PDB file of C-alpha atoms in Angstrom:
ATOM      1  CA  UNK W   1      30.270 -47.443 -52.745  1.00  0.00           C
ATOM      2  CA  UNK W   2      28.554 -50.010 -54.938  1.00  0.00           C
ATOM      3  CA  UNK W   3      24.995 -49.296 -55.986  1.00  0.00           C
ATOM      4  CA  UNK W   4      22.325 -51.634 -54.600  1.00  0.00           C
ATOM      5  CA  UNK W   5      20.352 -53.715 -57.065  1.00  0.00           C
ATOM      6  CA  UNK W   6      16.588 -54.326 -57.027  1.00  0.00           C
ATOM      7  CA  UNK W   7      14.881 -57.689 -57.341  1.00  0.00           C
ATOM      8  CA  UNK W   8      11.497 -57.824 -59.120  1.00  0.00           C
ATOM      9  CA  UNK W   9       9.807 -61.207 -59.557  1.00  0.00           C
ATOM     10  CA  UNK W  10      13.125 -62.982 -59.099  1.00  0.00           C
ATOM     11  CA  UNK W  11      14.823 -60.774 -61.731  1.00  0.00           C
ATOM     12  CA  UNK W  12      17.727 -58.639 -60.487  1.00  0.00           C
ATOM     13  CA  UNK W  13      17.685 -55.109 -61.939  1.00  0.00           C
ATOM     14  CA  UNK W  14      20.658 -52.741 -61.514  1.00  0.00           C
ATOM     15  CA  UNK W  15      19.840 -49.609 -59.532  1.00  0.00           C
ATOM     16  CA  UNK W  16      20.581 -47.253 -62.438  1.00  0.00           C
ATOM     17  CA  UNK W  17      17.751 -48.874 -64.420  1.00  0.00           C
ATOM     18  CA  UNK W  18      15.158 -48.864 -61.620  1.00  0.00           C
ATOM     19  CA  UNK W  19      13.531 -45.652 -62.825  1.00  0.00           C
ATOM     20  CA  UNK W  20      12.309 -47.486 -65.957  1.00  0.00           C
ATOM     21  CA  UNK W  21       9.943 -49.429 -63.686  1.00  0.00           C
ATOM     22  CA  UNK W  22       8.839 -46.384 -61.689  1.00  0.00           C
ATOM     23  CA  UNK W  23       5.273 -45.097 -61.791  1.00  0.00           C
ATOM     24  CA  UNK W  24       6.167 -41.941 -63.748  1.00  0.00           C
ATOM     25  CA  UNK W  25       8.129 -43.936 -66.292  1.00  0.00           C
ATOM     26  CA  UNK W  26       5.265 -46.357 -66.863  1.00  0.00           C
ATOM     27  CA  UNK W  27       2.844 -43.469 -67.392  1.00  0.00           C
ATOM     28  CA  UNK W  28       5.300 -41.968 -69.868  1.00  0.00           C
ATOM     29  CA  UNK W  29       5.451 -45.215 -71.847  1.00  0.00           C
ATOM     30  CA  UNK W  30       1.656 -45.411 -71.732  1.00  0.00           C
ATOM     31  CA  UNK W  31       1.332 -41.955 -73.312  1.00  0.00           C
ATOM     32  CA  UNK W  32       3.913 -42.892 -75.943  1.00  0.00           C
ATOM     33  CA  UNK W  33       2.114 -46.099 -76.828  1.00  0.00           C
ATOM     34  CA  UNK W  34      -0.215 -44.616 -79.520  1.00  0.00           C
ATOM     35  CA  UNK W  35       2.704 -42.875 -81.283  1.00  0.00           C
ATOM     36  CA  UNK W  36       4.905 -45.971 -81.055  1.00  0.00           C
ATOM     37  CA  UNK W  37       2.073 -48.123 -82.419  1.00  0.00           C
ATOM     38  CA  UNK W  38       1.567 -45.781 -85.374  1.00  0.00           C
ATOM     39  CA  UNK W  39       5.324 -45.703 -86.014  1.00  0.00           C
ATOM     40  CA  UNK W  40       5.470 -49.500 -85.977  1.00  0.00           C
ATOM     41  CA  UNK W  41       2.478 -49.711 -88.309  1.00  0.00           C
ATOM     42  CA  UNK W  42       3.887 -47.361 -90.963  1.00  0.00           C
ATOM     43  CA  UNK W  43       7.613 -48.183 -90.623  1.00  0.00           C
ATOM     44  CA  UNK W  44       8.430 -51.480 -88.946  1.00  0.00           C
ATOM     45  CA  UNK W  45       5.615 -53.574 -90.444  1.00  0.00           C
ATOM     46  CA  UNK W  46       6.392 -52.601 -94.098  1.00  0.00           C
ATOM     47  CA  UNK W  47      10.089 -53.357 -93.530  1.00  0.00           C
ATOM     48  CA  UNK W  48       9.301 -56.799 -92.095  1.00  0.00           C
ATOM     49  CA  UNK W  49       6.784 -57.412 -94.907  1.00  0.00           C
ATOM     50  CA  UNK W  50       9.416 -56.443 -97.492  1.00  0.00           C
ATOM     51  CA  UNK W  51      12.016 -58.759 -95.946  1.00  0.00           C
ATOM     52  CA  UNK W  52       9.504 -61.639 -95.928  1.00  0.00           C
ATOM     53  CA  UNK W  53       8.440 -60.901 -99.521  1.00  0.00           C
ATOM     54  CA  UNK W  54      12.071 -61.115-100.683  1.00  0.00           C
ATOM     55  CA  UNK W  55      11.918 -64.895-100.086  1.00  0.00           C
ATOM     56  CA  UNK W  56       8.855 -65.360-102.293  1.00  0.00           C
ATOM     57  CA  UNK W  57       8.084 -65.284-105.996  1.00  0.00           C
ATOM     58  CA  UNK W  58       5.160 -62.875-106.228  1.00  0.00           C
ATOM     59  CA  UNK W  59       3.763 -61.089-109.266  1.00  0.00           C
ATOM     60  CA  UNK W  60       0.786 -59.420-107.650  1.00  0.00           C
ATOM     61  CA  UNK W  61      -1.937 -61.513-109.316  1.00  0.00           C
ATOM     62  CA  UNK W  62      -1.010 -65.106-108.551  1.00  0.00           C
ATOM     63  CA  UNK W  63      -0.408 -66.619-105.074  1.00  0.00           C
ATOM     64  CA  UNK W  64       3.104 -66.117-103.729  1.00  0.00           C
ATOM     65  CA  UNK W  65       5.508 -69.093-103.787  1.00  0.00           C
ATOM     66  CA  UNK W  66       8.342 -69.530-101.305  1.00  0.00           C
ATOM     67  CA  UNK W  67      11.677 -69.657-103.172  1.00  0.00           C
ATOM     68  CA  UNK W  68      14.172 -69.125-100.335  1.00  0.00           C
ATOM     69  CA  UNK W  69      17.309 -67.245-101.399  1.00  0.00           C
ATOM     70  CA  UNK W  70      16.639 -67.626-105.127  1.00  0.00           C
ATOM     71  CA  UNK W  71      15.628 -63.964-105.502  1.00  0.00           C
ATOM     72  CA  UNK W  72      18.942 -62.820-103.998  1.00  0.00           C
ATOM     73  CA  UNK W  73      20.913 -65.175-106.259  1.00  0.00           C
ATOM     74  CA  UNK W  74      19.027 -63.812-109.277  1.00  0.00           C
ATOM     75  CA  UNK W  75      19.561 -60.192-108.214  1.00  0.00           C
ATOM     76  CA  UNK W  76      23.332 -60.595-107.888  1.00  0.00           C
ATOM     77  CA  UNK W  77      23.476 -62.339-111.270  1.00  0.00           C
ATOM     78  CA  UNK W  78      21.680 -59.481-113.068  1.00  0.00           C
ATOM     79  CA  UNK W  79      24.160 -57.411-115.141  1.00  0.00           C
ATOM     80  CA  UNK W  80      21.864 -54.394-114.779  1.00  0.00           C
ATOM     81  CA  UNK W  81      22.050 -54.584-111.008  1.00  0.00           C
ATOM     82  CA  UNK W  82      25.793 -53.870-110.916  1.00  0.00           C
ATOM     83  CA  UNK W  83      25.414 -50.979-113.354  1.00  0.00           C
ATOM     84  CA  UNK W  84      22.690 -49.551-111.127  1.00  0.00           C
ATOM     85  CA  UNK W  85      24.868 -50.014-108.028  1.00  0.00           C
ATOM     86  CA  UNK W  86      27.710 -48.113-109.687  1.00  0.00           C
ATOM     87  CA  UNK W  87      25.363 -45.333-110.776  1.00  0.00           C
ATOM     88  CA  UNK W  88      23.912 -45.101-107.260  1.00  0.00           C
ATOM     89  CA  UNK W  89      27.295 -44.684-105.592  1.00  0.00           C
ATOM     90  CA  UNK W  90      28.577 -42.247-108.237  1.00  0.00           C
ATOM     91  CA  UNK W  91      25.397 -40.177-108.008  1.00  0.00           C
ATOM     92  CA  UNK W  92      25.392 -40.153-104.184  1.00  0.00           C
ATOM     93  CA  UNK W  93      29.098 -39.416-103.736  1.00  0.00           C
ATOM     94  CA  UNK W  94      29.242 -36.688-106.401  1.00  0.00           C
ATOM     95  CA  UNK W  95      26.056 -35.036-105.161  1.00  0.00           C
ATOM     96  CA  UNK W  96      27.081 -34.937-101.497  1.00  0.00           C
ATOM     97  CA  UNK W  97      30.618 -33.703-102.222  1.00  0.00           C
ATOM     98  CA  UNK W  98      29.359 -30.885-104.474  1.00  0.00           C
ATOM     99  CA  UNK W  99      26.585 -29.895-102.084  1.00  0.00           C
ATOM    100  CA  UNK W 100      29.014 -29.767 -99.157  1.00  0.00           C
ATOM    101  CA  UNK W 101      31.587 -27.734-101.120  1.00  0.00           C
ATOM    102  CA  UNK W 102      29.056 -25.217-102.467  1.00  0.00           C
ATOM    103  CA  UNK W 103      27.269 -25.004 -99.120  1.00  0.00           C
ATOM    104  CA  UNK W 104      30.545 -24.333 -97.289  1.00  0.00           C
ATOM    105  CA  UNK W 105      31.555 -21.676 -99.845  1.00  0.00           C
ATOM    106  CA  UNK W 106      28.330 -19.701 -99.439  1.00  0.00           C
ATOM    107  CA  UNK W 107      28.301 -20.195 -95.657  1.00  0.00           C
ATOM    108  CA  UNK W 108      31.746 -18.558 -95.435  1.00  0.00           C
ATOM    109  CA  UNK W 109      30.530 -15.652 -97.585  1.00  0.00           C
ATOM    110  CA  UNK W 110      27.320 -15.168 -95.595  1.00  0.00           C
ATOM    111  CA  UNK W 111      29.236 -15.279 -92.307  1.00  0.00           C
ATOM    112  CA  UNK W 112      30.740 -11.910 -93.197  1.00  0.00           C
ATOM    113  CA  UNK W 113      29.081  -8.529 -92.772  1.00  0.00           C
ATOM    114  CA  UNK W 114      28.026  -6.893 -96.063  1.00  0.00           C
ATOM    115  CA  UNK W 115      25.122  -4.877 -97.406  1.00  0.00           C
ATOM    116  CA  UNK W 116      22.210  -7.031 -98.548  1.00  0.00           C
ATOM    117  CA  UNK W 117      23.305 -10.121 -96.628  1.00  0.00           C
ATOM    118  CA  UNK W 118      19.746 -10.903 -95.521  1.00  0.00           C
ATOM    119  CA  UNK W 119      18.474 -10.708 -99.097  1.00  0.00           C
ATOM    120  CA  UNK W 120      21.339 -12.903-100.345  1.00  0.00           C
ATOM    121  CA  UNK W 121      20.632 -15.473 -97.619  1.00  0.00           C
ATOM    122  CA  UNK W 122      16.946 -15.562 -98.550  1.00  0.00           C
ATOM    123  CA  UNK W 123      17.672 -15.975-102.261  1.00  0.00           C
ATOM    124  CA  UNK W 124      20.194 -18.764-101.621  1.00  0.00           C
ATOM    125  CA  UNK W 125      17.707 -20.590 -99.411  1.00  0.00           C
ATOM    126  CA  UNK W 126      14.914 -20.445-102.014  1.00  0.00           C
ATOM    127  CA  UNK W 127      15.858 -23.693-103.857  1.00  0.00           C
ATOM    128  CA  UNK W 128      15.440 -25.639-100.607  1.00  0.00           C
ATOM    129  CA  UNK W 129      11.776 -24.543-100.417  1.00  0.00           C
ATOM    130  CA  UNK W 130      10.823 -25.744-103.914  1.00  0.00           C
ATOM    131  CA  UNK W 131       9.207 -29.217-104.190  1.00  0.00           C
ATOM    132  CA  UNK W 132      11.214 -31.843-106.063  1.00  0.00           C
ATOM    133  CA  UNK W 133       8.544 -32.289-108.719  1.00  0.00           C
ATOM    134  CA  UNK W 134       8.704 -28.566-109.578  1.00  0.00           C
ATOM    135  CA  UNK W 135      12.518 -28.676-109.611  1.00  0.00           C
ATOM    136  CA  UNK W 136      12.436 -31.676-111.958  1.00  0.00           C
ATOM    137  CA  UNK W 137      10.029 -30.031-114.400  1.00  0.00           C
ATOM    138  CA  UNK W 138      11.918 -26.723-114.454  1.00  0.00           C
ATOM    139  CA  UNK W 139      15.330 -28.330-114.929  1.00  0.00           C
ATOM    140  CA  UNK W 140      13.918 -30.620-117.633  1.00  0.00           C
ATOM    141  CA  UNK W 141      12.839 -27.482-119.500  1.00  0.00           C
ATOM    142  CA  UNK W 142      16.221 -25.878-118.797  1.00  0.00           C
ATOM    143  CA  UNK W 143      17.973 -28.914-120.328  1.00  0.00           C
ATOM    144  CA  UNK W 144      15.614 -29.067-123.342  1.00  0.00           C
ATOM    145  CA  UNK W 145      17.609 -29.470-126.564  1.00  0.00           C
ATOM    146  CA  UNK W 146      15.590 -27.009-128.644  1.00  0.00           C
ATOM    147  CA  UNK W 147      14.158 -24.548-126.101  1.00  0.00           C
ATOM    148  CA  UNK W 148      16.444 -24.909-123.070  1.00  0.00           C
ATOM    149  CA  UNK W 149      18.376 -21.924-121.750  1.00  0.00           C
ATOM    150  CA  UNK W 150      21.656 -23.867-121.473  1.00  0.00           C
ATOM    151  CA  UNK W 151      21.699 -24.769-125.147  1.00  0.00           C
ATOM    152  CA  UNK W 152      20.626 -21.199-125.938  1.00  0.00           C
ATOM    153  CA  UNK W 153      23.759 -19.942-124.187  1.00  0.00           C
ATOM    154  CA  UNK W 154      25.935 -22.454-126.048  1.00  0.00           C
ATOM    155  CA  UNK W 155      24.492 -21.402-129.411  1.00  0.00           C
ATOM    156  CA  UNK W 156      24.990 -17.755-128.469  1.00  0.00           C
ATOM    157  CA  UNK W 157      28.743 -18.480-128.405  1.00  0.00           C
ATOM    158  CA  UNK W 158      28.606 -20.449-131.669  1.00  0.00           C
ATOM    159  CA  UNK W 159      28.631 -23.901-130.037  1.00  0.00           C
ATOM    160  CA  UNK W 160      26.312 -26.803-130.749  1.00  0.00           C
ATOM    161  CA  UNK W 161      23.546 -27.717-128.345  1.00  0.00           C
ATOM    162  CA  UNK W 162      23.818 -30.805-126.127  1.00  0.00           C
ATOM    163  CA  UNK W 163      21.165 -33.423-125.443  1.00  0.00           C
ATOM    164  CA  UNK W 164      21.657 -33.125-121.707  1.00  0.00           C
ATOM    165  CA  UNK W 165      19.062 -35.734-120.737  1.00  0.00           C
ATOM    166  CA  UNK W 166      19.033 -37.753-123.950  1.00  0.00           C
ATOM    167  CA  UNK W 167      22.680 -38.811-124.152  1.00  0.00           C
ATOM    168  CA  UNK W 168      24.151 -41.401-121.843  1.00  0.00           C
ATOM    169  CA  UNK W 169      27.312 -39.430-121.060  1.00  0.00           C
ATOM    170  CA  UNK W 170      25.392 -36.364-119.788  1.00  0.00           C
ATOM    171  CA  UNK W 171      22.176 -37.741-118.232  1.00  0.00           C
ATOM    172  CA  UNK W 172      23.432 -38.610-114.731  1.00  0.00           C
ATOM    173  CA  UNK W 173      25.578 -35.466-114.619  1.00  0.00           C
ATOM    174  CA  UNK W 174      22.584 -33.282-115.551  1.00  0.00           C
ATOM    175  CA  UNK W 175      20.364 -34.800-112.864  1.00  0.00           C
ATOM    176  CA  UNK W 176      23.154 -34.369-110.328  1.00  0.00           C
ATOM    177  CA  UNK W 177      23.331 -30.648-111.173  1.00  0.00           C
ATOM    178  CA  UNK W 178      19.610 -30.225-110.553  1.00  0.00           C
ATOM    179  CA  UNK W 179      19.795 -32.170-107.276  1.00  0.00           C
ATOM    180  CA  UNK W 180      22.810 -30.200-106.040  1.00  0.00           C
ATOM    181  CA  UNK W 181      21.078 -26.899-106.861  1.00  0.00           C
ATOM    182  CA  UNK W 182      17.999 -27.987-104.887  1.00  0.00           C
ATOM    183  CA  UNK W 183      19.845 -29.248-101.791  1.00  0.00           C
ATOM    184  CA  UNK W 184      23.068 -27.271-101.258  1.00  0.00           C
ATOM    185  CA  UNK W 185      21.204 -24.723 -99.040  1.00  0.00           C
ATOM    186  CA  UNK W 186      20.796 -27.435 -96.390  1.00  0.00           C
ATOM    187  CA  UNK W 187      24.585 -27.672 -96.054  1.00  0.00           C
ATOM    188  CA  UNK W 188      24.890 -23.888 -96.259  1.00  0.00           C
ATOM    189  CA  UNK W 189      22.459 -23.149 -93.429  1.00  0.00           C
ATOM    190  CA  UNK W 190      23.881 -25.828 -91.108  1.00  0.00           C
ATOM    191  CA  UNK W 191      27.468 -24.688 -91.697  1.00  0.00           C
ATOM    192  CA  UNK W 192      26.394 -21.065 -91.188  1.00  0.00           C
ATOM    193  CA  UNK W 193      24.641 -21.932 -87.914  1.00  0.00           C
ATOM    194  CA  UNK W 194      27.775 -23.730 -86.706  1.00  0.00           C
ATOM    195  CA  UNK W 195      29.969 -20.741 -87.629  1.00  0.00           C
ATOM    196  CA  UNK W 196      27.720 -18.382 -85.655  1.00  0.00           C
ATOM    197  CA  UNK W 197      28.480 -20.428 -82.545  1.00  0.00           C
ATOM    198  CA  UNK W 198      32.265 -19.894 -82.736  1.00  0.00           C
ATOM    199  CA  UNK W 199      33.434 -17.451 -80.004  1.00  0.00           C
ATOM    200  CA  UNK W 200      34.719 -14.233 -81.608  1.00  0.00           C
ATOM    201  CA  UNK W 201      37.503 -14.074 -79.008  1.00  0.00           C
ATOM    202  CA  UNK W 202      39.273 -16.932 -80.751  1.00  0.00           C
ATOM    203  CA  UNK W 203      39.457 -15.004 -84.030  1.00  0.00           C
ATOM    204  CA  UNK W 204      40.604 -11.810 -82.318  1.00  0.00           C
ATOM    205  CA  UNK W 205      43.366 -13.641 -80.426  1.00  0.00           C
ATOM    206  CA  UNK W 206      44.500 -15.396 -83.598  1.00  0.00           C
ATOM    207  CA  UNK W 207      44.592 -12.115 -85.542  1.00  0.00           C
ATOM    208  CA  UNK W 208      46.746 -10.564 -82.799  1.00  0.00           C
ATOM    209  CA  UNK W 209      49.151 -13.486 -83.271  1.00  0.00           C
ATOM    210  CA  UNK W 210      49.381 -12.670 -86.982  1.00  0.00           C
ATOM    211  CA  UNK W 211      47.162 -15.419 -88.414  1.00  0.00           C
ATOM    212  CA  UNK W 212      45.902 -14.972 -91.954  1.00  0.00           C
ATOM    213  CA  UNK W 213      42.310 -15.562 -93.089  1.00  0.00           C
ATOM    214  CA  UNK W 214      43.314 -18.978 -94.395  1.00  0.00           C
ATOM    215  CA  UNK W 215      44.850 -19.831 -91.003  1.00  0.00           C
ATOM    216  CA  UNK W 216      41.658 -18.748 -89.220  1.00  0.00           C
ATOM    217  CA  UNK W 217      39.580 -20.932 -91.537  1.00  0.00           C
ATOM    218  CA  UNK W 218      41.825 -23.998 -91.247  1.00  0.00           C
ATOM    219  CA  UNK W 219      42.559 -23.903 -87.521  1.00  0.00           C
ATOM    220  CA  UNK W 220      39.369 -22.379 -86.024  1.00  0.00           C
ATOM    221  CA  UNK W 221      36.402 -22.511 -88.420  1.00  0.00           C
ATOM    222  CA  UNK W 222      36.897 -26.004 -89.831  1.00  0.00           C
ATOM    223  CA  UNK W 223      37.421 -27.785 -86.465  1.00  0.00           C
ATOM    224  CA  UNK W 224      34.309 -26.085 -85.035  1.00  0.00           C
ATOM    225  CA  UNK W 225      32.000 -26.957 -87.927  1.00  0.00           C
ATOM    226  CA  UNK W 226      33.372 -30.489 -88.409  1.00  0.00           C
ATOM    227  CA  UNK W 227      30.924 -32.299 -86.037  1.00  0.00           C
ATOM    228  CA  UNK W 228      27.849 -30.683 -87.603  1.00  0.00           C
ATOM    229  CA  UNK W 229      29.376 -31.311 -91.028  1.00  0.00           C
ATOM    230  CA  UNK W 230      29.652 -35.047 -90.320  1.00  0.00           C
ATOM    231  CA  UNK W 231      26.020 -35.288 -89.194  1.00  0.00           C
ATOM    232  CA  UNK W 232      24.776 -33.207 -92.138  1.00  0.00           C
ATOM    233  CA  UNK W 233      26.777 -35.357 -94.545  1.00  0.00           C
ATOM    234  CA  UNK W 234      25.320 -38.513 -93.005  1.00  0.00           C
ATOM    235  CA  UNK W 235      21.745 -37.271 -93.296  1.00  0.00           C
ATOM    236  CA  UNK W 236      22.173 -35.978 -96.833  1.00  0.00           C
ATOM    237  CA  UNK W 237      23.966 -39.159 -97.944  1.00  0.00           C
ATOM    238  CA  UNK W 238      21.077 -41.305 -96.731  1.00  0.00           C
ATOM    239  CA  UNK W 239      18.499 -39.003 -98.352  1.00  0.00           C
ATOM    240  CA  UNK W 240      20.450 -39.003-101.616  1.00  0.00           C
ATOM    241  CA  UNK W 241      20.825 -42.798-101.680  1.00  0.00           C
ATOM    242  CA  UNK W 242      17.071 -43.046-101.124  1.00  0.00           C
ATOM    243  CA  UNK W 243      15.996 -40.312-103.563  1.00  0.00           C
ATOM    244  CA  UNK W 244      13.480 -41.176-106.272  1.00  0.00           C
ATOM    245  CA  UNK W 245      11.435 -38.217-107.561  1.00  0.00           C
ATOM    246  CA  UNK W 246      13.976 -36.132-109.445  1.00  0.00           C
ATOM    247  CA  UNK W 247      15.524 -39.028-111.369  1.00  0.00           C
ATOM    248  CA  UNK W 248      12.219 -40.677-112.210  1.00  0.00           C
ATOM    249  CA  UNK W 249      10.640 -37.471-113.527  1.00  0.00           C
ATOM    250  CA  UNK W 250      13.684 -36.263-115.499  1.00  0.00           C
ATOM    251  CA  UNK W 251      14.899 -39.498-117.150  1.00  0.00           C
ATOM    252  CA  UNK W 252      13.213 -42.531-115.515  1.00  0.00           C
ATOM    253  CA  UNK W 253      16.728 -43.963-115.327  1.00  0.00           C
ATOM    254  CA  UNK W 254      17.490 -43.601-119.031  1.00  0.00           C
ATOM    255  CA  UNK W 255      18.760 -43.472-121.653  1.00  0.00           C
ATOM    256  CA  UNK W 256      19.259 -47.216-121.205  1.00  0.00           C
ATOM    257  CA  UNK W 257      20.315 -47.584-117.590  1.00  0.00           C
ATOM    258  CA  UNK W 258      22.873 -44.795-117.587  1.00  0.00           C
ATOM    259  CA  UNK W 259      21.042 -42.723-114.966  1.00  0.00           C
ATOM    260  CA  UNK W 260      19.298 -45.608-113.201  1.00  0.00           C
ATOM    261  CA  UNK W 261      19.708 -45.706-109.408  1.00  0.00           C
ATOM    262  CA  UNK W 262      18.449 -48.224-106.859  1.00  0.00           C
ATOM    263  CA  UNK W 263      15.102 -46.572-105.858  1.00  0.00           C
ATOM    264  CA  UNK W 264      14.025 -46.189-109.516  1.00  0.00           C
ATOM    265  CA  UNK W 265      15.286 -49.708-110.309  1.00  0.00           C
ATOM    266  CA  UNK W 266      13.194 -51.157-107.455  1.00  0.00           C
ATOM    267  CA  UNK W 267      10.119 -49.282-108.697  1.00  0.00           C
ATOM    268  CA  UNK W 268      10.649 -50.588-112.224  1.00  0.00           C
ATOM    269  CA  UNK W 269      11.064 -54.184-111.057  1.00  0.00           C
ATOM    270  CA  UNK W 270       7.951 -54.029-108.864  1.00  0.00           C
ATOM    271  CA  UNK W 271       5.422 -51.969-110.830  1.00  0.00           C
ATOM    272  CA  UNK W 272       6.545 -52.185-114.457  1.00  0.00           C
ATOM    273  CA  UNK W 273       7.798 -55.803-114.517  1.00  0.00           C
ATOM    274  CA  UNK W 274       5.456 -57.063-111.750  1.00  0.00           C
ATOM    275  CA  UNK W 275       8.293 -58.893-109.995  1.00  0.00           C
ATOM    276  CA  UNK W 276       7.737 -57.924-106.382  1.00  0.00           C
ATOM    277  CA  UNK W 277      10.009 -60.684-105.031  1.00  0.00           C
ATOM    278  CA  UNK W 278      13.047 -59.364-106.931  1.00  0.00           C
ATOM    279  CA  UNK W 279      12.131 -55.779-106.017  1.00  0.00           C
ATOM    280  CA  UNK W 280      11.886 -56.754-102.344  1.00  0.00           C
ATOM    281  CA  UNK W 281      15.279 -58.520-102.485  1.00  0.00           C
ATOM    282  CA  UNK W 282      16.895 -55.399-103.997  1.00  0.00           C
ATOM    283  CA  UNK W 283      15.178 -53.297-101.313  1.00  0.00           C
ATOM    284  CA  UNK W 284      16.695 -55.473 -98.577  1.00  0.00           C
ATOM    285  CA  UNK W 285      20.157 -55.100-100.164  1.00  0.00           C
ATOM    286  CA  UNK W 286      19.638 -51.337-100.261  1.00  0.00           C
ATOM    287  CA  UNK W 287      18.488 -51.342 -96.625  1.00  0.00           C
ATOM    288  CA  UNK W 288      21.648 -53.179 -95.561  1.00  0.00           C
ATOM    289  CA  UNK W 289      23.814 -50.715 -97.497  1.00  0.00           C
ATOM    290  CA  UNK W 290      22.126 -47.755 -95.815  1.00  0.00           C
ATOM    291  CA  UNK W 291      22.369 -49.343 -92.361  1.00  0.00           C
ATOM    292  CA  UNK W 292      26.056 -50.092 -92.871  1.00  0.00           C
ATOM    293  CA  UNK W 293      26.664 -46.585 -94.184  1.00  0.00           C
ATOM    294  CA  UNK W 294      24.872 -45.047 -91.207  1.00  0.00           C
ATOM    295  CA  UNK W 295      26.774 -47.166 -88.687  1.00  0.00           C
ATOM    296  CA  UNK W 296      30.143 -46.272 -90.223  1.00  0.00           C
ATOM    297  CA  UNK W 297      29.342 -42.560 -90.189  1.00  0.00           C
ATOM    298  CA  UNK W 298      28.036 -42.645 -86.623  1.00  0.00           C
ATOM    299  CA  UNK W 299      31.189 -44.464 -85.562  1.00  0.00           C
ATOM    300  CA  UNK W 300      33.290 -41.774 -87.227  1.00  0.00           C
ATOM    301  CA  UNK W 301      31.191 -39.096 -85.527  1.00  0.00           C
ATOM    302  CA  UNK W 302      31.734 -40.670 -82.115  1.00  0.00           C
ATOM    303  CA  UNK W 303      35.465 -40.689 -82.719  1.00  0.00           C
ATOM    304  CA  UNK W 304      35.392 -37.039 -83.829  1.00  0.00           C
ATOM    305  CA  UNK W 305      33.455 -35.666 -80.852  1.00  0.00           C
ATOM    306  CA  UNK W 306      34.672 -38.251 -78.326  1.00  0.00           C
ATOM    307  CA  UNK W 307      31.095 -39.285 -77.497  1.00  0.00           C
ATOM    308  CA  UNK W 308      29.679 -42.731 -76.826  1.00  0.00           C
TER     309      UNK W 308
END
């Protein structure tokens, strides 16, 4: 039987949407109004302001001048921009892959019963609780050429020390190590939570059928943790693409531009070169990348779980 529609002020509204105009729904929206207004003020307005600023030449001191798409043309013609784009994707991809692999490894270990498991879980979660600024300062000291522990270990075995943050071939790799150490517990704890939700009957039945540990992992554990893995990867990928603190404190994008990523590049264009129009144009490009990335991952997630 077809659902009856409702007509309000000449506008026909399908029955399934009538509750949006009900008294309770209107009161709900009224209570949400302060929070939605604050959210718009701190999120939507700056985004719209940034998009508008990308069409102007603005240095902060003189009046802004409308230049149309000139900022975007200039951004895509900057040789540095493409180096920064490559660094950003290398840094994001390598970080997320390593965090997921290390997080999955420790989640599998912690999913087993052994003495001291609670202590091990607490110790492995500790990096996640440390602020990024503290992580950056500690890892900068760790990578120090003269006093750092890593070079101390190399010299202990008769090897020469390495300028981890001062040489172009090691800078981005060194920052990635610090970032992975700080964030792999997020993958670990989400994978571990997903594993705890797997019915034990499945493992017992598979063991009766002669399945090995590798078979159990491939055919039971992995399929169960895959949906949460996709969402965790999406969140961490967006956070990594948008990360600023660790890179700025440890190298500021140097030496040269070898560890420069988009957030630090935008900051440098805006506040060190006083070119807010170019910085806004790069920000809009970055926003589009992140939106596209998020939409692709959500599409993949819908296909995985069969949702809509």
